Coordinates of N, CA and C in Angstrom, one line a residue:
X1 N -0.8 -4.8 -9.6 CA 0.0 -6.0 -9.5 C 1.4 -5.5 -9.1
X2 N 2.1 -6.4 -8.3 CA 3.4 -6.1 -7.8 C 4.5 -6.5 -8.8
X3 N 5.7 -6.2 -8.4 CA 6.8 -6.6 -9.3 C 8.0 -7.2 -8.4
X4 N 8.8 -8.0 -9.1 CA 10.0 -8.5 -8.5 C 11.1 -7.7 -9.1
X5 N 12.0 -7.2 -8.3 CA 13.2 -6.4 -8.9 C 14.4 -7.2 -8.5
X6 N 15.2 -7.7 -9.4 CA 16.4 -8.4 -9.2 C 17.5 -7.3 -9.3
X7 N 18.4 -7.3 -8.3 CA 19.6 -6.4 -8.3 C 20.8 -7.1 -7.8
X8 N 21.9 -6.5 -8.1 CA 23.2 -7.0 -7.7 C 23.7 -6.1 -6.5
X9 N 24.1 -6.8 -5.4 CA 24.6 -6.0 -4.3 C 26.1 -5.7 -4.5
X10 N 26.6 -4.7 -3.6 CA 28.0 -4.3 -3.7 C 28.9 -5.4 -3.5
X11 N 28.5 -6.5 -2.8 CA 29.4 -7.6 -2.5 C 29.4 -8.6 -3.6
X12 N 28.6 -8.4 -4.7 CA 28.6 -9.3 -5.8 C 27.5 -10.3 -5.8
X13 N 26.8 -10.4 -4.7 CA 25.7 -11.3 -4.6 C 24.4 -10.7 -5.1
X14 N 23.4 -11.5 -5.4 CA 22.1 -11.0 -6.0 C 21.0 -11.1 -5.0
X15 N 20.0 -10.3 -5.2 CA 18.8 -10.4 -4.3 C 17.6 -10.0 -5.1
X16 N 16.4 -10.3 -4.6 CA 15.2 -9.7 -5.2 C 14.4 -9.0 -4.2
X17 N 13.7 -8.0 -4.6 CA 12.7 -7.3 -3.8 C 11.4 -7.5 -4.4
X18 N 10.4 -7.7 -3.6 CA 9.0 -7.7 -4.1 C 8.4 -6.4 -3.7
X19 N 7.9 -5.7 -4.7 CA 7.4 -4.3 -4.6 C 5.9 -4.3 -4.8
X20 N 5.2 -3.5 -4.0 CA 3.7 -3.4 -4.2 C 3.4 -2.7 -5.5
X21 N 2.1 -2.7 -5.8 CA 1.7 -2.0 -7.0 C 1.9 -0.5 -6.9
X22 N 2.1 0.0 -5.7 CA 2.4 1.4 -5.5 C 3.9 1.7 -5.4
X23 N 4.7 0.6 -5.6 CA 6.1 0.8 -5.6 C 6.9 0.7 -4.3
X24 N 6.2 0.4 -3.2 CA 6.9 0.2 -2.0 C 7.4 -1.2 -1.8
X25 N 8.6 -1.3 -1.3 CA 9.2 -2.6 -1.1 C 8.5 -3.3 0.1
X26 N 8.0 -4.5 -0.2 CA 7.3 -5.3 0.8 C 8.1 -6.4 1.4
X27 N 9.1 -6.9 0.6 CA 9.8 -8.1 0.9 C 11.2 -8.0 0.3
X28 N 12.2 -8.4 1.0 CA 13.6 -8.5 0.5 C 14.1 -9.9 0.7
X29 N 14.6 -10.5 -0.4 CA 15.0 -11.9 -0.3 C 16.4 -12.1 0.4
X30 N 16.7 -13.3 0.5 CA 18.1 -13.7 1.0 C 19.1 -13.3 -0.1
X31 N 20.3 -13.6 0.1 CA 21.3 -13.3 -1.0 C 21.6 -14.6 -1.7
X32 N 21.9 -14.4 -3.0 CA 22.2 -15.6 -3.9 C 23.5 -15.4 -4.6
X33 N 24.2 -16.4 -4.8 CA 25.5 -16.4 -5.5 C 25.5 -15.9 -6.9
X34 N 24.4 -16.3 -7.6 CA 24.3 -15.9 -9.0 C 22.8 -15.5 -9.3
X35 N 22.7 -14.9 -10.5 CA 21.3 -14.4 -10.8 C 20.4 -15.5 -11.1
X36 N 20.9 -16.6 -11.7 CA 20.1 -17.8 -12.0 C 19.4 -18.4 -10.8
X37 N 20.2 -18.5 -9.7 CA 19.6 -19.0 -8.4 C 18.5 -18.0 -7.9
X38 N 18.7 -16.8 -8.1 CA 17.7 -15.8 -7.6 C 16.4 -15.9 -8.5
X39 N 16.6 -16.0 -9.8 CA 15.4 -16.2 -10.7 C 14.7 -17.5 -10.4
X40 N 15.4 -18.6 -10.1 CA 14.8 -19.9 -9.8 C 14.0 -19.8 -8.5
X41 N 14.5 -19.1 -7.5 CA 13.8 -19.0 -6.3 C 12.5 -18.2 -6.5
X42 N 12.5 -17.2 -7.3 CA 11.3 -16.4 -7.6 C 10.3 -17.4 -8.2
X43 N 10.7 -18.2 -9.2 CA 9.8 -19.1 -9.8 C 9.2 -20.1 -8.8
X44 N 10.2 -20.7 -8.0 CA 9.8 -21.6 -7.0 C 8.7 -21.1 -6.1
X45 N 8.9 -19.8 -5.6 CA 8.0 -19.2 -4.7 C 6.6 -18.8 -5.4
X46 N 6.7 -18.4 -6.6 CA 5.5 -18.1 -7.3 C 4.6 -19.3 -7.5
X47 N 5.2 -20.4 -7.7 CA 4.5 -21.7 -7.9 C 3.9 -22.3 -6.6
X48 N 4.5 -21.8 -5.5 CA 4.1 -22.4 -4.2 C 3.6 -21.4 -3.1
X49 N 3.2 -20.3 -3.6 CA 2.8 -19.2 -2.6 C 1.7 -19.7 -1.7
X50 N 0.9 -20.6 -2.1 CA -0.2 -21.1 -1.2 C 0.4 -21.9 0.0
X51 N 1.6 -22.5 -0.2 CA 2.2 -23.3 0.8 C 3.2 -22.6 1.7
X52 N 3.5 -21.3 1.4 CA 4.4 -20.5 2.1 C 3.8 -20.1 3.5
X53 N 4.6 -20.1 4.5 CA 4.2 -19.6 5.8 C 4.8 -18.2 6.1
X54 N 4.1 -17.4 6.9 CA 4.5 -16.1 7.2 C 4.5 -16.0 8.7
X55 N 5.7 -15.8 9.3 CA 5.9 -15.7 10.7 C 5.9 -14.2 11.0
X56 N 5.1 -13.7 11.9 CA 5.0 -12.3 12.2 C 5.8 -12.0 13.5
X57 N 6.4 -10.8 13.5 CA 7.3 -10.4 14.6 C 7.0 -8.9 14.9
X58 N 7.3 -8.5 16.2 CA 7.2 -7.1 16.6 C 8.6 -6.7 17.2
X59 N 9.1 -5.6 16.7 CA 10.4 -5.1 17.2 C 10.2 -4.5 18.5
X60 N 11.3 -4.3 19.3 CA 11.2 -3.6 20.6 C 10.7 -2.1 20.4
X61 N 10.9 -1.6 19.2 CA 10.4 -0.2 18.9 C 9.0 -0.2 18.5
X62 N 8.3 -1.4 18.5 CA 6.9 -1.4 18.2 C 6.6 -1.5 16.7
X63 N 7.5 -1.8 15.8 CA 7.3 -2.0 14.4 C 7.0 -3.5 14.2
X64 N 6.3 -3.8 13.1 CA 5.9 -5.1 12.7 C 6.5 -5.6 11.4
X65 N 6.9 -6.8 11.4 CA 7.5 -7.4 10.1 C 7.2 -8.9 10.1
X66 N 7.5 -9.5 8.9 CA 7.3 -10.9 8.8 C 8.4 -11.6 8.1
X67 N 8.5 -12.9 8.2 CA 9.5 -13.7 7.5 C 8.7 -14.6 6.6
X68 N 9.1 -14.8 5.3 CA 8.5 -15.7 4.4 C 9.3 -17.0 4.5
X69 N 8.6 -18.1 4.9 CA 9.2 -19.4 5.1 C 8.5 -20.5 4.3
X70 N 9.3 -21.4 3.7 CA 8.8 -22.6 3.1 C 9.6 -23.7 3.5
X71 N 9.0 -24.7 4.2 CA 9.7 -25.9 4.7 C 10.9 -25.6 5.5
X72 N 10.8 -24.6 6.4 CA 11.9 -24.3 7.4 C 12.9 -23.3 6.8
X73 N 12.8 -23.0 5.5 CA 13.9 -22.1 4.9 C 13.3 -20.7 4.8
X74 N 14.0 -19.7 5.3 CA 13.6 -18.3 5.2 C 14.0 -17.8 3.8
X75 N 13.0 -17.4 3.0 CA 13.2 -16.9 1.7 C 13.2 -15.4 1.6
X76 N 12.7 -14.7 2.6 CA 12.7 -13.2 2.6 C 12.2 -12.7 3.9
X77 N 12.5 -11.4 4.1 CA 12.0 -10.7 5.3 C 11.4 -9.4 4.8
X78 N 10.2 -9.1 5.4 CA 9.5 -7.9 5.0 C 10.1 -6.6 5.5
X79 N 9.6 -5.5 5.0 CA 10.0 -4.2 5.6 C 9.3 -4.1 6.9
X80 N 9.7 -3.0 7.6 CA 9.0 -2.8 8.9 C 7.8 -1.9 8.7
X81 N 6.7 -2.4 9.3 CA 5.4 -1.7 9.2 C 5.1 -1.0 10.5
X82 N 4.4 0.1 10.4 CA 4.1 0.9 11.7 C 2.9 0.4 12.4
X83 N 2.0 -0.3 11.7 CA 0.8 -0.9 12.4 C 0.6 -2.3 11.9
X84 N -0.2 -3.1 12.7 CA -0.6 -4.4 12.3 C -1.5 -4.4 11.1
X85 N -2.3 -3.4 10.9 CA -3.1 -3.3 9.8 C -2.3 -3.2 8.5
X86 N -1.3 -2.3 8.5 CA -0.4 -2.2 7.3 C 0.3 -3.5 7.0
X87 N 0.7 -4.2 8.1 CA 1.4 -5.5 7.9 C 0.4 -6.5 7.2
X88 N -0.9 -6.5 7.7 CA -1.9 -7.4 7.1 C -2.2 -7.0 5.7
X89 N -2.2 -5.8 5.3 CA -2.4 -5.3 3.9 C -1.2 -5.8 3.1
X90 N 0.0 -5.7 3.6 CA 1.2 -6.2 2.9 C 1.1 -7.7 2.6
X91 N 0.8 -8.4 3.6 CA 0.6 -9.9 3.5 C -0.5 -10.2 2.5
X92 N -1.6 -9.5 2.5 CA -2.7 -9.7 1.6 C -2.2 -9.5 0.2
X93 N -1.5 -8.4 -0.1 CA -1.0 -8.2 -1.4 C 0.0 -9.3 -1.9
X94 N 0.8 -9.7 -1.0 CA 1.7 -10.8 -1.4 C 1.0 -12.1 -1.7
X95 N 0.0 -12.5 -0.9 CA -0.7 -13.7 -1.1 C -1.6 -13.7 -2.3
X96 N -2.1 -12.5 -2.7 CA -3.0 -12.5 -3.8 C -2.4 -12.1 -5.1
X97 N -1.3 -11.3 -5.1 CA -0.7 -10.8 -6.3 C 0.7 -11.4 -6.7
X98 N 1.3 -12.1 -5.8 CA 2.7 -12.7 -5.9 C 2.8 -13.5 -7.2
X99 N 2.0 -14.5 -7.4 CA 2.1 -15.4 -8.5 C 2.0 -14.8 -9.9
X100 N 1.3 -13.7 -10.0 CA 1.1 -13.0 -11.3 C 2.0 -11.9 -11.6
X101 N 2.9 -11.6 -10.6 CA 3.8 -10.4 -10.7 C 4.9 -10.6 -11.7
X102 N 5.3 -9.6 -12.4 CA 6.4 -9.7 -13.4 C 7.7 -9.5 -12.7
X103 N 8.8 -9.9 -13.4 CA 10.2 -9.8 -12.9 C 10.9 -8.8 -13.7
X104 N 11.5 -7.9 -13.0 CA 12.4 -6.8 -13.6 C 13.8 -7.1 -13.2
X105 N 14.7 -7.0 -14.1 CA 16.1 -7.3 -13.9 C 16.9 -6.0 -13.9
X106 N 17.4 -5.5 -12.7 CA 18.2 -4.3 -12.6 C 19.6 -4.7 -12.2
X107 N 20.0 -5.9 -12.5 CA 21.4 -6.4 -12.0 C 22.5 -6.1 -13.1
X108 N 22.1 -5.7 -14.2 CA 23.1 -5.4 -15.3 C 23.8 -4.0 -15.1
X109 N 25.1 -4.0 -15.3 CA 25.8 -2.7 -15.2 C 25.6 -2.0 -16.5
X110 N 25.2 -0.7 -16.3 CA 25.0 0.1 -17.5 C 26.3 1.0 -17.7
X111 N 26.9 1.0 -18.8 CA 28.1 1.8 -19.1 C 27.7 2.9 -20.0
X112 N 28.1 4.1 -19.6 CA 27.9 5.3 -20.4 C 29.2 5.7 -21.0
X113 N 29.1 6.2 -22.3 CA 30.3 6.8 -23.0 C 30.6 8.1 -22.5

């Protein structure tokens, strides 16, 4: 089963990454102004994964990636895959495991004494 990892970017915005069961990042979300909006989008997507579209692209360098889209809004962009087969495997993992994946929050600052 994959996981969602919420983190805070250096510019203060939040994002989530969807990671495979092996720990590889498959998808990175858009930026959100606050953590609540990020969490709400995860819930929104988990509930509607069957309705999400995936547009596939190929870079000039020959790498493959996809964009996760729901009703014309891009919710995330995948990592670059070296082959179409790896892209297909990434898409399969998202479509089958996404809804049941847990959410981990790494956005909190940890202070050490």
